[in-house]
Amino acid sequence: MSYKRKVYANITHAGRLLVFRHVDYPEAGLQVQGGTEETGESFEAALRRQVREETGLGDGLELAGLVGEQARDMSDFGMDETQRQRFYHLVCVETPPERWLHTEEHASDGSGSLAFEFYWVDLDDAPGLAGVQGIFIDRLKE
């Protein structure tokens, strides 16, 4: 069984949560930004890199802190791995667009470029997120 370190970014602005959907793979569900830490990279560096690669956002985000973490056996998703998942809260301190498309040019799984559609949802009424991504959403409301 392999072991991977994952980061997830819960980005908020004015009581809203940034979510995205895969333009070409809607069956992947609604998600927040995240990905795998690269060798030698800290969780925080991986978080910043993932957010920049997936959203195009960067300088206008402030790290509010770690929201939660868990070790997750991924066998129920057909994967022979355990993930150490860390969920962070970032606050968008600039005025962001309401909706935008962004292409991640180099997906970490080697699948090539991926197109994402980003938009904001009310944090108090956030829809279900794919997999375990919504596990700590209530902590953002505190």
Short mmCIF file of N, CA and C in Angstrom, two decimals:
data_model
loop_
_atom_site.label_atom_id
_atom_site.label_comp_id
_atom_site.label_asym_id
_atom_site.label_seq_id
_atom_site.Cartn_x
_atom_site.Cartn_y
_atom_site.Cartn_z
N MET A 1 0.85 -1.18 0.00
CA MET A 1 0.00 0.00 0.00
C MET A 1 0.89 1.24 0.00
N SER A 2 0.58 2.21 -0.86
CA SER A 2 1.37 3.43 -0.92
C SER A 2 0.79 4.48 0.03
N TYR A 3 1.57 5.50 0.28
CA TYR A 3 1.22 6.57 1.20
C TYR A 3 1.42 7.91 0.49
N LYS A 4 0.39 8.76 0.50
CA LYS A 4 0.48 10.06 -0.14
C LYS A 4 0.03 11.15 0.82
N ARG A 5 0.63 12.33 0.66
CA ARG A 5 0.25 13.50 1.44
C ARG A 5 -0.54 14.43 0.51
N LYS A 6 -1.77 14.76 0.94
CA LYS A 6 -2.68 15.58 0.14
C LYS A 6 -3.03 16.87 0.88
N VAL A 7 -3.26 17.91 0.10
CA VAL A 7 -3.72 19.19 0.64
C VAL A 7 -5.00 19.60 -0.06
N TYR A 8 -5.89 20.26 0.68
CA TYR A 8 -7.13 20.79 0.14
C TYR A 8 -7.27 22.23 0.59
N ALA A 9 -7.75 23.09 -0.30
CA ALA A 9 -7.92 24.52 -0.01
C ALA A 9 -9.39 24.88 0.01
N ASN A 10 -9.86 25.34 1.15
CA ASN A 10 -11.19 25.90 1.28
C ASN A 10 -11.02 27.41 1.21
N ILE A 11 -11.29 27.99 0.04
CA ILE A 11 -11.10 29.42 -0.18
C ILE A 11 -12.44 30.12 0.01
N THR A 12 -12.45 31.13 0.88
CA THR A 12 -13.69 31.86 1.14
C THR A 12 -13.53 33.33 0.79
N HIS A 13 -14.68 33.95 0.51
CA HIS A 13 -14.75 35.39 0.26
C HIS A 13 -16.18 35.83 0.55
N ALA A 14 -16.34 36.77 1.46
CA ALA A 14 -17.65 37.36 1.76
C ALA A 14 -18.72 36.30 2.04
N GLY A 15 -18.39 35.32 2.88
CA GLY A 15 -19.36 34.29 3.26
C GLY A 15 -19.63 33.24 2.20
N ARG A 16 -18.74 33.18 1.20
CA ARG A 16 -18.91 32.21 0.12
C ARG A 16 -17.69 31.32 0.01
N LEU A 17 -17.89 30.13 -0.53
CA LEU A 17 -16.85 29.13 -0.74
C LEU A 17 -16.59 28.97 -2.23
N LEU A 18 -15.31 28.94 -2.61
CA LEU A 18 -14.96 28.73 -4.01
C LEU A 18 -14.99 27.23 -4.32
N VAL A 19 -15.74 26.86 -5.35
CA VAL A 19 -15.84 25.47 -5.79
C VAL A 19 -15.58 25.43 -7.29
N PHE A 20 -15.36 24.22 -7.79
CA PHE A 20 -15.20 24.07 -9.24
C PHE A 20 -15.77 22.74 -9.70
N ARG A 21 -15.98 22.70 -11.00
CA ARG A 21 -16.37 21.44 -11.64
C ARG A 21 -15.43 21.24 -12.82
N HIS A 22 -15.16 19.98 -13.14
CA HIS A 22 -14.35 19.65 -14.33
C HIS A 22 -15.24 19.86 -15.55
N VAL A 23 -14.81 20.69 -16.46
CA VAL A 23 -15.59 20.97 -17.65
C VAL A 23 -15.83 19.70 -18.47
N ASP A 24 -14.79 18.89 -18.65
CA ASP A 24 -14.89 17.70 -19.48
C ASP A 24 -15.28 16.43 -18.71
N TYR A 25 -15.30 16.51 -17.38
CA TYR A 25 -15.62 15.34 -16.55
C TYR A 25 -16.59 15.73 -15.44
N PRO A 26 -17.82 16.12 -15.79
CA PRO A 26 -18.77 16.55 -14.75
C PRO A 26 -19.08 15.46 -13.73
N GLU A 27 -18.88 14.22 -14.10
CA GLU A 27 -19.13 13.11 -13.17
C GLU A 27 -18.17 13.12 -11.97
N ALA A 28 -17.09 13.91 -12.06
CA ALA A 28 -16.14 14.03 -10.94
C ALA A 28 -16.75 14.79 -9.76
N GLY A 29 -17.87 15.48 -9.99
CA GLY A 29 -18.56 16.18 -8.91
C GLY A 29 -17.98 17.54 -8.61
N LEU A 30 -18.64 18.22 -7.71
CA LEU A 30 -18.23 19.55 -7.27
C LEU A 30 -17.06 19.40 -6.29
N GLN A 31 -16.03 20.23 -6.45
CA GLN A 31 -14.82 20.07 -5.66
C GLN A 31 -14.26 21.40 -5.18
N VAL A 32 -13.31 21.29 -4.23
CA VAL A 32 -12.46 22.41 -3.85
C VAL A 32 -11.06 22.06 -4.35
N GLN A 33 -10.18 23.03 -4.35
CA GLN A 33 -8.84 22.84 -4.90
C GLN A 33 -8.03 21.92 -3.99
N GLY A 34 -7.17 21.13 -4.61
CA GLY A 34 -6.32 20.26 -3.82
C GLY A 34 -5.46 19.39 -4.70
N GLY A 35 -4.57 18.68 -4.04
CA GLY A 35 -3.71 17.78 -4.78
C GLY A 35 -2.64 17.16 -3.91
N THR A 36 -1.69 16.55 -4.57
CA THR A 36 -0.64 15.78 -3.91
C THR A 36 0.60 16.63 -3.68
N GLU A 37 1.15 16.49 -2.51
CA GLU A 37 2.41 17.14 -2.19
C GLU A 37 3.53 16.47 -2.98
N GLU A 38 4.42 17.28 -3.55
CA GLU A 38 5.57 16.73 -4.27
C GLU A 38 6.70 16.42 -3.29
N THR A 39 7.61 15.56 -3.68
CA THR A 39 8.73 15.17 -2.84
C THR A 39 9.49 16.39 -2.33
N GLY A 40 9.70 16.45 -1.02
CA GLY A 40 10.45 17.53 -0.41
C GLY A 40 9.66 18.81 -0.20
N GLU A 41 8.41 18.83 -0.58
CA GLU A 41 7.57 20.02 -0.48
C GLU A 41 6.81 20.01 0.85
N SER A 42 6.69 21.15 1.50
CA SER A 42 5.89 21.23 2.73
C SER A 42 4.41 21.25 2.36
N PHE A 43 3.56 20.98 3.35
CA PHE A 43 2.12 21.04 3.10
C PHE A 43 1.72 22.44 2.61
N GLU A 44 2.26 23.48 3.26
CA GLU A 44 1.88 24.85 2.89
C GLU A 44 2.35 25.20 1.47
N ALA A 45 3.55 24.78 1.10
CA ALA A 45 4.04 25.03 -0.25
C ALA A 45 3.20 24.29 -1.28
N ALA A 46 2.82 23.06 -0.97
CA ALA A 46 1.96 22.27 -1.86
C ALA A 46 0.60 22.95 -2.02
N LEU A 47 0.08 23.47 -0.94
CA LEU A 47 -1.20 24.17 -0.97
C LEU A 47 -1.15 25.37 -1.91
N ARG A 48 -0.15 26.21 -1.74
CA ARG A 48 -0.01 27.41 -2.58
C ARG A 48 0.16 27.04 -4.05
N ARG A 49 0.99 26.03 -4.31
CA ARG A 49 1.23 25.59 -5.69
C ARG A 49 -0.06 25.07 -6.31
N GLN A 50 -0.77 24.20 -5.59
CA GLN A 50 -2.01 23.62 -6.11
C GLN A 50 -3.04 24.70 -6.43
N VAL A 51 -3.19 25.66 -5.52
CA VAL A 51 -4.17 26.72 -5.73
C VAL A 51 -3.81 27.55 -6.97
N ARG A 52 -2.54 27.89 -7.08
CA ARG A 52 -2.08 28.68 -8.24
C ARG A 52 -2.30 27.91 -9.54
N GLU A 53 -1.91 26.62 -9.56
CA GLU A 53 -2.05 25.81 -10.78
C GLU A 53 -3.50 25.61 -11.17
N GLU A 54 -4.36 25.35 -10.19
CA GLU A 54 -5.75 25.01 -10.50
C GLU A 54 -6.66 26.21 -10.72
N THR A 55 -6.42 27.32 -10.00
CA THR A 55 -7.34 28.46 -10.07
C THR A 55 -6.79 29.66 -10.81
N GLY A 56 -5.46 29.81 -10.84
CA GLY A 56 -4.86 31.02 -11.36
C GLY A 56 -4.76 32.12 -10.31
N LEU A 57 -5.34 31.89 -9.11
CA LEU A 57 -5.27 32.85 -8.01
C LEU A 57 -3.96 32.68 -7.27
N GLY A 58 -3.52 33.69 -6.57
CA GLY A 58 -2.29 33.55 -5.81
C GLY A 58 -2.08 34.63 -4.79
N ASP A 59 -1.69 35.82 -5.24
CA ASP A 59 -1.29 36.89 -4.33
C ASP A 59 -2.42 37.40 -3.45
N GLY A 60 -3.65 37.31 -3.89
CA GLY A 60 -4.77 37.85 -3.13
C GLY A 60 -5.36 36.91 -2.11
N LEU A 61 -4.61 35.87 -1.74
CA LEU A 61 -5.10 34.88 -0.77
C LEU A 61 -4.26 34.91 0.48
N GLU A 62 -4.92 34.90 1.64
CA GLU A 62 -4.24 34.84 2.92
C GLU A 62 -4.58 33.52 3.60
N LEU A 63 -3.57 32.86 4.13
CA LEU A 63 -3.76 31.60 4.83
C LEU A 63 -4.35 31.88 6.21
N ALA A 64 -5.57 31.40 6.45
CA ALA A 64 -6.23 31.58 7.74
C ALA A 64 -5.85 30.47 8.71
N GLY A 65 -5.44 29.32 8.18
CA GLY A 65 -4.99 28.24 9.05
C GLY A 65 -5.44 26.87 8.61
N LEU A 66 -5.00 25.89 9.37
CA LEU A 66 -5.37 24.50 9.16
C LEU A 66 -6.76 24.29 9.74
N VAL A 67 -7.65 23.70 8.95
CA VAL A 67 -9.03 23.45 9.39
C VAL A 67 -9.14 22.07 10.02
N GLY A 68 -8.43 21.10 9.45
CA GLY A 68 -8.48 19.74 9.97
C GLY A 68 -7.60 18.83 9.15
N GLU A 69 -7.37 17.63 9.68
CA GLU A 69 -6.59 16.64 8.95
C GLU A 69 -7.07 15.25 9.32
N GLN A 70 -6.76 14.31 8.43
CA GLN A 70 -7.13 12.92 8.66
C GLN A 70 -6.25 11.99 7.85
N ALA A 71 -6.14 10.76 8.31
CA ALA A 71 -5.53 9.69 7.52
C ALA A 71 -6.70 8.96 6.88
N ARG A 72 -6.61 8.71 5.59
CA ARG A 72 -7.74 8.13 4.86
C ARG A 72 -7.29 6.95 4.02
N ASP A 73 -7.84 5.77 4.31
CA ASP A 73 -7.63 4.57 3.51
C ASP A 73 -8.51 4.72 2.27
N MET A 74 -7.91 4.68 1.09
CA MET A 74 -8.62 4.96 -0.14
C MET A 74 -9.13 3.69 -0.85
N SER A 75 -9.13 2.56 -0.16
CA SER A 75 -9.55 1.31 -0.79
C SER A 75 -11.00 1.35 -1.25
N ASP A 76 -11.86 2.15 -0.58
CA ASP A 76 -13.25 2.23 -1.01
C ASP A 76 -13.41 2.99 -2.33
N PHE A 77 -12.32 3.64 -2.78
CA PHE A 77 -12.29 4.28 -4.10
C PHE A 77 -11.48 3.43 -5.09
N GLY A 78 -11.16 2.18 -4.70
CA GLY A 78 -10.42 1.29 -5.58
C GLY A 78 -8.93 1.60 -5.65
N MET A 79 -8.42 2.32 -4.66
CA MET A 79 -7.01 2.70 -4.66
C MET A 79 -6.29 2.01 -3.51
N ASP A 80 -5.11 1.48 -3.80
CA ASP A 80 -4.31 0.80 -2.79
C ASP A 80 -3.35 1.80 -2.15
N GLU A 81 -3.94 2.78 -1.44
CA GLU A 81 -3.11 3.81 -0.80
C GLU A 81 -3.81 4.39 0.42
N THR A 82 -3.00 4.94 1.28
CA THR A 82 -3.49 5.72 2.41
C THR A 82 -3.04 7.15 2.18
N GLN A 83 -3.95 8.09 2.43
CA GLN A 83 -3.64 9.50 2.23
C GLN A 83 -3.66 10.22 3.58
N ARG A 84 -2.65 11.04 3.80
CA ARG A 84 -2.70 11.98 4.91
C ARG A 84 -3.22 13.27 4.30
N GLN A 85 -4.45 13.62 4.65
CA GLN A 85 -5.13 14.75 4.03
C GLN A 85 -5.18 15.91 5.02
N ARG A 86 -4.76 17.08 4.54
CA ARG A 86 -4.81 18.30 5.36
C ARG A 86 -5.68 19.32 4.63
N PHE A 87 -6.62 19.90 5.37
CA PHE A 87 -7.59 20.84 4.83
C PHE A 87 -7.30 22.22 5.41
N TYR A 88 -7.07 23.19 4.53
CA TYR A 88 -6.71 24.54 4.94
C TYR A 88 -7.81 25.53 4.57
N HIS A 89 -7.82 26.64 5.28
CA HIS A 89 -8.73 27.75 4.98
C HIS A 89 -7.89 28.92 4.47
N LEU A 90 -8.23 29.40 3.29
CA LEU A 90 -7.61 30.60 2.74
C LEU A 90 -8.72 31.62 2.51
N VAL A 91 -8.40 32.88 2.75
CA VAL A 91 -9.36 33.96 2.56
C VAL A 91 -8.91 34.79 1.36
N CYS A 92 -9.82 35.01 0.44
CA CYS A 92 -9.55 35.85 -0.72
C CYS A 92 -9.77 37.30 -0.28
N VAL A 93 -8.69 38.08 -0.24
CA VAL A 93 -8.75 39.46 0.26
C VAL A 93 -8.91 40.48 -0.86
N GLU A 94 -8.88 40.02 -2.09
CA GLU A 94 -9.14 40.89 -3.24
C GLU A 94 -10.55 40.60 -3.76
N THR A 95 -11.05 41.44 -4.63
CA THR A 95 -12.37 41.19 -5.22
C THR A 95 -12.18 40.20 -6.37
N PRO A 96 -12.68 38.97 -6.21
CA PRO A 96 -12.49 37.96 -7.25
C PRO A 96 -13.60 38.01 -8.29
N PRO A 97 -13.38 37.38 -9.43
CA PRO A 97 -14.48 37.25 -10.40
C PRO A 97 -15.58 36.37 -9.80
N GLU A 98 -16.78 36.50 -10.30
CA GLU A 98 -17.89 35.66 -9.82
C GLU A 98 -17.79 34.25 -10.38
N ARG A 99 -17.28 34.13 -11.58
CA ARG A 99 -17.19 32.83 -12.27
C ARG A 99 -16.07 32.94 -13.29
N TRP A 100 -15.29 31.87 -13.46
CA TRP A 100 -14.24 31.89 -14.48
C TRP A 100 -13.83 30.47 -14.85
N LEU A 101 -13.22 30.36 -16.03
CA LEU A 101 -12.64 29.11 -16.50
C LEU A 101 -11.13 29.21 -16.36
N HIS A 102 -10.51 28.12 -15.97
CA HIS A 102 -9.05 28.08 -15.87
C HIS A 102 -8.60 26.68 -16.28
N THR A 103 -7.47 26.61 -16.96
CA THR A 103 -6.93 25.32 -17.38
C THR A 103 -5.66 25.02 -16.62
N GLU A 104 -5.65 23.87 -15.95
CA GLU A 104 -4.42 23.38 -15.32
C GLU A 104 -3.65 22.67 -16.42
N GLU A 105 -2.48 23.17 -16.74
CA GLU A 105 -1.72 22.67 -17.89
C GLU A 105 -1.07 21.31 -17.66
N HIS A 106 -0.66 21.03 -16.44
CA HIS A 106 0.07 19.78 -16.18
C HIS A 106 -0.51 19.08 -14.96
N ALA A 107 -1.52 18.28 -15.17
CA ALA A 107 -2.13 17.53 -14.07
C ALA A 107 -1.11 16.58 -13.46
N SER A 108 -1.16 16.45 -12.13
CA SER A 108 -0.17 15.63 -11.43
C SER A 108 -0.27 14.15 -11.78
N ASP A 109 -1.43 13.71 -12.29
CA ASP A 109 -1.55 12.30 -12.65
C ASP A 109 -1.07 12.03 -14.07
N GLY A 110 -0.53 13.06 -14.74
CA GLY A 110 0.02 12.88 -16.08
C GLY A 110 -1.02 12.88 -17.18
N SER A 111 -2.25 13.24 -16.86
CA SER A 111 -3.33 13.16 -17.85
C SER A 111 -3.37 14.35 -18.81
N GLY A 112 -2.45 15.28 -18.69
CA GLY A 112 -2.45 16.44 -19.57
C GLY A 112 -3.21 17.59 -18.95
N SER A 113 -3.72 18.49 -19.79
CA SER A 113 -4.40 19.67 -19.26
C SER A 113 -5.85 19.35 -18.88
N LEU A 114 -6.33 20.08 -17.87
CA LEU A 114 -7.70 19.92 -17.38
C LEU A 114 -8.35 21.29 -17.29
N ALA A 115 -9.58 21.40 -17.80
CA ALA A 115 -10.32 22.67 -17.74
C ALA A 115 -11.28 22.63 -16.56
N PHE A 116 -11.26 23.72 -15.77
CA PHE A 116 -12.12 23.84 -14.60
C PHE A 116 -12.99 25.08 -14.71
N GLU A 117 -14.22 24.97 -14.24
CA GLU A 117 -15.10 26.13 -14.12
C GLU A 117 -15.24 26.44 -12.63
N PHE A 118 -14.84 27.65 -12.24
CA PHE A 118 -14.88 28.08 -10.84
C PHE A 118 -16.04 29.02 -10.61
N TYR A 119 -16.64 28.91 -9.41
CA TYR A 119 -17.68 29.84 -9.00
C TYR A 119 -17.85 29.76 -7.49
N TRP A 120 -18.56 30.73 -6.94
CA TRP A 120 -18.74 30.85 -5.49
C TRP A 120 -20.12 30.34 -5.10
N VAL A 121 -20.19 29.65 -3.96
CA VAL A 121 -21.46 29.21 -3.39
C VAL A 121 -21.56 29.74 -1.97
N ASP A 122 -22.77 29.98 -1.53
CA ASP A 122 -23.00 30.46 -0.17
C ASP A 122 -22.49 29.40 0.81
N LEU A 123 -21.64 29.83 1.73
CA LEU A 123 -21.04 28.90 2.69
C LEU A 123 -22.09 28.23 3.57
N ASP A 124 -23.15 28.94 3.92
CA ASP A 124 -24.21 28.37 4.76
C ASP A 124 -25.08 27.39 4.00
N ASP A 125 -24.99 27.39 2.70
CA ASP A 125 -25.84 26.55 1.87
C ASP A 125 -25.00 25.74 0.88
N ALA A 126 -23.75 25.44 1.26
CA ALA A 126 -22.81 24.78 0.35
C ALA A 126 -23.34 23.40 -0.05
N PRO A 127 -23.30 23.10 -1.35
CA PRO A 127 -23.74 21.78 -1.82
C PRO A 127 -22.72 20.72 -1.43
N GLY A 128 -23.10 19.46 -1.55
CA GLY A 128 -22.18 18.37 -1.26
C GLY A 128 -20.98 18.38 -2.18
N LEU A 129 -19.81 18.12 -1.61
CA LEU A 129 -18.58 18.07 -2.38
C LEU A 129 -18.16 16.63 -2.61
N ALA A 130 -17.41 16.40 -3.65
CA ALA A 130 -16.96 15.06 -4.03
C ALA A 130 -16.12 14.43 -2.92
N GLY A 131 -16.24 13.12 -2.80
CA GLY A 131 -15.42 12.37 -1.84
C GLY A 131 -15.58 12.90 -0.43
N VAL A 132 -14.45 13.14 0.21
CA VAL A 132 -14.43 13.62 1.60
C VAL A 132 -14.15 15.12 1.67
N GLN A 133 -14.19 15.82 0.56
CA GLN A 133 -13.75 17.22 0.53
C GLN A 133 -14.57 18.16 1.41
N GLY A 134 -15.79 17.80 1.73
CA GLY A 134 -16.62 18.66 2.56
C GLY A 134 -16.58 18.35 4.04
N ILE A 135 -15.69 17.48 4.46
CA ILE A 135 -15.68 16.99 5.83
C ILE A 135 -15.51 18.08 6.89
N PHE A 136 -14.80 19.14 6.59
CA PHE A 136 -14.55 20.19 7.58
C PHE A 136 -15.19 21.53 7.23
N ILE A 137 -16.15 21.54 6.32
CA ILE A 137 -16.80 22.79 5.89
C ILE A 137 -17.43 23.53 7.07
N ASP A 138 -18.06 22.83 8.01
CA ASP A 138 -18.69 23.49 9.14
C ASP A 138 -17.71 24.30 9.97
N ARG A 139 -16.45 23.90 10.00
CA ARG A 139 -15.45 24.65 10.77
C ARG A 139 -15.14 26.00 10.15
N LEU A 140 -15.43 26.17 8.86
CA LEU A 140 -15.22 27.46 8.22
C LEU A 140 -16.23 28.50 8.67
N LYS A 141 -17.36 28.03 9.18
CA LYS A 141 -18.44 28.93 9.60
C LYS A 141 -18.22 29.47 11.00
N GLU A 142 -17.29 28.89 11.73
CA GLU A 142 -17.05 29.28 13.14
C GLU A 142 -16.31 30.59 13.24
#
